[in-house]
Amino acid sequence: MPARVIDGRAVAAALNAGTARRIAVAGLAPRLSIVLAGNDPASAVYVRNKDRAARQVGVAVETIRLPASVSEMEVLGEVGRLNEERSVDGILVQLPLPGTIRQRAVIEAIDPAKDVDGLTAVNAGRLAGGAPFLVPCTPLGVMKLLAAADVSTSGARALVIGRSRLVGRPLALLLTAADATVTVAHSRTRDLPAECRRAEILIAATGRAELVRGDWIGTDAVVIDVGINRLADGRLTGDVAFAEALGVAGAITPVPGGVGPMTIACLLENTLKAALARRDQAG
Ligand code: NDP
């Protein structure tokens, strides 16, 4: 039997509907500011998608566009201004930043109370310490997808391929907190196919198109494909060879239409969370 395809768009739509309801009930008008520097075409698409989804749930978005020639000082100045701006609840700096700008310096400049991408050391530390506040959106989206697809993580052997601060690392922490037995693989992992075959939950976040082949996947494994890769012919593909995986896995997320919409839905939920926390703080 072919694998069950987990519909990320449907799960994200339900999450967005809940966020919209909660915003209406709270009587809030959360505001998200996105800093977009340079001309990266993929970033422009992401920002457009975030903008569209935000309007639908009642989050006001402003995108601050800066030229590719912008200096680190100028970006830091913009972040500082948004930190001070009382009406701004969430700040997202779209990565990658151009040229020589130090991404870490810019991320750390964000007020942790407005860090809706959950990337500052303060929020990463809260997650690592077992008291999460704003959690990175993509890993959070993966956990919500697993829950929506009725995948039990407790005691399951989970493999996360990738150890980035944005995806792999926080995801490993979330899975551990959800009682999975977690292995983290990366570019130096000795026998990746063997690690994959052992996994009951396999999550690929490498940015390598179709790295994970069908015969690396254990029978009935749940496969979550975080990767978004643009092929030479313009098609989008994940980190998993989808057609091969369909014949082996128990369930799988497609690309596009899997993790991507969940990332945006979680960003909007985080913006609401930040807005509620700031209101409580002020109140
Ligand atoms: P990074 O480049 O920061 O990290 C990639 C990770 O994959 C690294 O840990 C790297 O290992 C590992 N890796 C690379 N090649 C291999 C390999 N051949 N075998 C095993 N491990 C490997 O990427 P991100 O974490 O930021 O993103 C990963 C993917 O997810 C990308 O395709 C990105 O576009 C996508 N993405 C999708 C989102 C969504 O909403 N769906 C959101 C964010 C990202 P090492 O540490 O050893 O270098």
XYZ file of C-alpha atoms and ligand atoms in Angstrom:
331
model
C 0.000 0.000 0.000
C 1.419 3.466 -0.824
C 2.327 5.717 2.071
C -0.267 8.031 3.574
C 0.555 11.561 2.394
C 0.380 14.030 5.278
C -1.340 17.187 4.042
C 0.566 20.103 5.569
C -1.677 22.654 3.902
C -4.779 21.265 5.603
C -3.106 21.063 9.029
C -1.741 24.608 8.616
C -5.183 25.901 7.584
C -6.695 24.445 10.768
C -3.922 25.983 12.887
C -4.385 29.357 11.170
C -8.139 29.212 11.784
C -7.436 28.640 15.488
C -4.967 31.539 15.568
C -7.497 33.818 13.843
C -10.153 32.838 16.418
C -7.800 33.442 19.343
C -6.814 36.844 17.954
C -10.472 37.828 17.630
C -11.335 36.598 21.141
C -8.348 38.400 22.691
C -9.262 41.590 20.855
C -5.670 41.996 19.732
C -4.116 43.260 16.507
C -0.697 41.565 16.618
C 1.960 43.176 14.481
C 4.859 41.400 12.794
C 7.802 43.220 11.226
C 9.905 41.371 8.673
C 13.354 42.680 7.798
C 14.230 41.671 4.239
C 17.694 42.711 3.087
C 19.031 42.109 -0.421
C 17.500 40.465 -3.477
C 17.493 36.727 -2.730
C 14.596 35.433 -4.908
C 13.707 32.552 -2.554
C 13.525 34.970 0.391
C 11.195 37.226 -1.595
C 8.836 34.274 -2.178
C 8.896 33.237 1.506
C 8.160 36.782 2.611
C 5.265 37.080 0.165
C 3.757 33.800 1.441
C 4.131 34.919 5.075
C 2.517 38.231 4.253
C -0.495 36.603 2.587
C -1.099 34.102 5.403
C -0.718 36.799 8.060
C -3.407 38.983 6.558
C -5.806 36.027 6.534
C -5.463 35.432 10.293
C -5.484 39.078 11.355
C -1.783 39.665 11.959
C -0.607 42.991 10.529
C 2.662 42.608 8.661
C 5.102 45.234 7.510
C 8.111 44.254 5.430
C 11.121 46.500 5.770
C 13.092 46.190 2.551
C 16.765 47.056 2.660
C 19.148 47.088 -0.316
C 21.801 44.389 -0.826
C 24.422 47.057 -0.105
C 23.067 47.670 3.421
C 25.672 47.627 6.219
C 25.548 45.579 9.425
C 25.212 48.827 11.410
C 22.159 49.802 9.417
C 20.482 46.411 9.896
C 21.275 46.552 13.631
C 19.822 50.051 13.722
C 16.602 48.818 12.137
C 16.324 45.925 14.599
C 16.964 48.340 17.489
C 14.212 50.626 16.261
C 11.746 47.701 16.021
C 12.733 46.554 19.536
C 11.741 49.990 20.861
C 8.565 50.307 18.781
C 5.731 49.530 21.214
C 3.242 48.498 18.527
C 5.554 45.756 17.141
C 5.001 42.307 18.697
C 7.240 40.160 16.489
C 10.466 40.718 14.572
C 11.671 38.332 11.902
C 14.961 38.864 10.105
C 14.782 36.925 6.850
C 17.933 34.823 6.346
C 20.329 34.738 4.613
C 21.551 38.298 5.080
C 23.693 39.709 2.289
C 27.453 39.895 2.095
C 29.561 40.301 5.156
C 26.756 40.975 7.634
C 27.164 38.717 10.664
C 23.863 36.841 10.981
C 24.457 35.910 14.603
C 25.106 39.529 15.637
C 21.856 40.609 14.009
C 19.823 37.734 15.498
C 21.175 38.408 18.991
C 20.143 42.050 18.677
C 16.457 41.039 18.558
C 14.551 41.519 21.814
C 13.877 37.888 22.951
C 10.274 38.898 23.778
C 9.765 39.718 20.068
C 11.934 36.885 18.675
C 9.110 35.024 16.894
C 11.587 32.826 15.002
C 12.979 31.622 18.357
C 16.582 32.003 17.229
C 18.158 34.181 19.923
C 20.424 32.504 22.467
C 17.862 33.366 25.163
C 15.049 31.469 23.449
C 17.347 28.610 22.342
C 18.496 28.345 25.970
C 14.932 28.260 27.262
C 14.187 25.371 24.903
C 17.376 23.502 25.820
C 16.602 24.063 29.515
C 13.150 22.538 29.209
C 11.199 25.797 29.617
C 10.459 26.854 26.040
C 8.853 30.199 25.202
C 9.205 31.169 21.515
C 10.286 28.006 19.662
C 11.711 28.023 16.090
C 8.800 27.789 13.661
C 9.891 24.925 11.396
C 10.669 22.418 14.195
C 7.481 23.461 15.974
C 5.580 22.897 12.728
C 7.082 19.413 12.384
C 5.925 18.490 15.900
C 2.416 19.761 15.187
C 2.324 17.801 11.910
C 3.296 14.605 13.738
C 0.561 15.221 16.309
C -2.051 15.995 13.649
C -1.114 12.797 11.787
C -1.545 10.797 15.029
C 2.095 9.725 15.070
C 3.116 8.605 18.539
C 6.588 9.875 19.456
C 6.789 8.265 22.883
C 9.534 5.645 22.820
C 9.883 5.888 19.033
C 13.312 5.773 17.364
C 13.583 9.170 15.641
C 16.375 10.261 13.311
C 16.934 13.933 12.529
C 19.286 14.501 9.594
C 20.726 17.990 10.028
C 21.983 19.884 13.089
C 21.388 23.532 12.219
C 20.317 26.075 14.837
C 17.255 26.787 12.694
C 15.928 23.246 12.263
C 17.910 20.145 13.293
C 19.032 21.089 16.800
C 15.775 22.505 18.143
C 13.867 19.646 16.526
C 16.032 17.077 18.323
C 15.248 18.849 21.620
C 11.502 18.909 20.919
C 11.465 15.219 19.977
C 13.410 14.348 23.126
C 10.919 16.335 25.196
C 8.176 14.314 23.460
C 9.857 11.104 24.711
C 11.331 9.931 21.394
C 14.733 8.249 21.356
C 16.593 10.687 19.134
C 19.633 10.333 16.885
C 21.035 13.386 15.103
C 22.879 12.747 11.829
C 24.927 15.254 9.815
C 27.454 15.467 7.003
C 30.043 13.471 8.982
C 27.711 10.608 9.882
C 29.481 7.404 8.843
C 26.680 5.242 7.472
C 23.623 7.425 6.899
C 21.579 4.775 5.045
C 21.950 2.379 8.016
C 20.920 5.125 10.485
C 17.893 5.856 8.309
C 16.793 2.233 8.113
C 16.641 2.016 11.928
C 14.376 5.064 12.227
C 10.658 4.809 12.904
C 10.379 8.576 12.455
C 12.793 9.984 9.863
C 13.172 13.736 9.481
C 15.377 15.141 6.726
C 16.597 18.751 7.001
C 19.757 18.918 4.926
C 19.104 21.046 1.837
C 20.394 18.179 -0.367
C 17.850 17.315 -3.055
C 16.568 13.725 -2.803
C 19.455 12.656 -0.565
C 17.322 10.045 1.215
C 16.541 7.170 -1.155
C 13.609 4.775 -0.963
C 15.777 1.820 0.057
C 17.116 3.814 3.054
C 13.641 3.944 4.577
C 12.320 1.327 6.983
C 8.986 -0.328 6.260
C 6.125 1.857 7.539
C 8.435 4.616 8.806
C 6.999 8.124 9.112
C 9.018 10.464 6.886
C 8.998 14.240 7.372
C 10.766 16.116 4.600
C 11.839 19.614 5.665
C 14.053 20.289 2.648
C 13.150 22.803 -0.034
C 15.433 22.515 -3.056
C 15.028 24.178 -6.422
C 16.181 21.882 -9.255
C 17.822 23.144 -12.454
C 14.529 22.660 -14.329
C 12.744 24.922 -11.817
C 10.904 22.172 -9.918
C 10.855 22.145 -6.125
C 11.907 18.972 -4.381
C 12.611 17.859 -0.862
C 15.547 16.021 0.717
C 13.744 12.693 0.185
C 13.206 10.871 -3.139
C 9.426 11.133 -2.790
C 8.326 8.658 -5.495
C 10.674 5.966 -4.134
C 9.679 6.648 -0.527
C 5.951 6.344 -1.292
C 6.292 2.612 -1.830
C 8.011 1.933 1.518
C 7.068 4.534 4.129
C 3.926 4.402 6.243
C 3.381 8.152 5.955
C 5.248 11.011 4.294
C 5.036 14.786 3.840
C 5.168 16.164 0.286
C 7.278 19.096 -0.948
C 5.697 21.537 -1.488
C 2.623 21.272 0.754
C 4.161 19.586 3.784
C 6.330 21.375 6.329
C 6.429 24.747 4.497
C 2.853 25.869 5.292
C 3.330 24.724 8.912
C 6.369 26.969 9.312
C 4.283 29.990 8.380
C 1.332 28.935 10.542
C 3.678 28.542 13.530
C 5.217 31.951 12.859
C 1.761 33.502 13.116
C 0.954 31.526 16.248
C 4.264 32.670 17.766
C 3.391 36.275 16.904
C 0.110 35.901 18.771
C 1.965 34.278 21.685
C 4.434 37.179 21.826
C 1.595 39.709 21.654
C -0.300 38.005 24.506
C 2.856 37.807 26.656
C 3.656 41.472 26.024
C 0.106 42.482 26.924
C 0.270 40.466 30.164
C 3.649 42.008 30.949
C 2.327 45.503 30.369
C -0.939 44.853 32.194
P 21.738 24.141 6.939
O 22.504 24.208 5.679
O 21.950 25.179 7.992
O 21.997 22.717 7.633
C 22.014 21.546 6.881
C 22.356 20.387 7.792
O 22.314 19.219 6.986
C 23.741 20.472 8.407
O 23.686 20.074 9.757
C 24.566 19.504 7.577
O 25.598 18.831 8.300
C 23.525 18.480 7.155
N 23.905 17.845 5.905
C 24.241 18.437 4.749
N 24.551 17.521 3.800
C 24.407 16.317 4.393
C 24.612 14.994 3.959
N 25.009 14.711 2.701
N 24.377 13.987 4.827
C 23.969 14.253 6.096
N 23.773 15.504 6.580
C 23.998 16.522 5.724
O 20.204 24.072 6.503
P 18.860 24.377 7.336
O 18.798 23.513 8.542
O 18.660 25.836 7.490
O 17.771 23.898 6.283
C 17.731 22.548 5.845
C 16.739 22.418 4.705
O 15.457 22.778 5.166
C 16.987 23.336 3.503
O 16.587 22.662 2.331
C 16.062 24.507 3.740
O 15.673 25.136 2.544
C 14.903 23.796 4.361
N 14.075 24.645 5.207
C 12.729 24.504 5.028
C 11.868 25.235 5.787
C 10.423 24.996 5.612
O 9.627 25.825 6.037
N 10.017 23.877 5.022
C 12.329 26.226 6.753
C 13.762 26.225 6.950
C 14.585 25.462 6.162
P 26.864 19.596 8.945
O 26.339 20.248 10.197
O 27.819 18.506 9.225
O 27.329 20.584 7.918
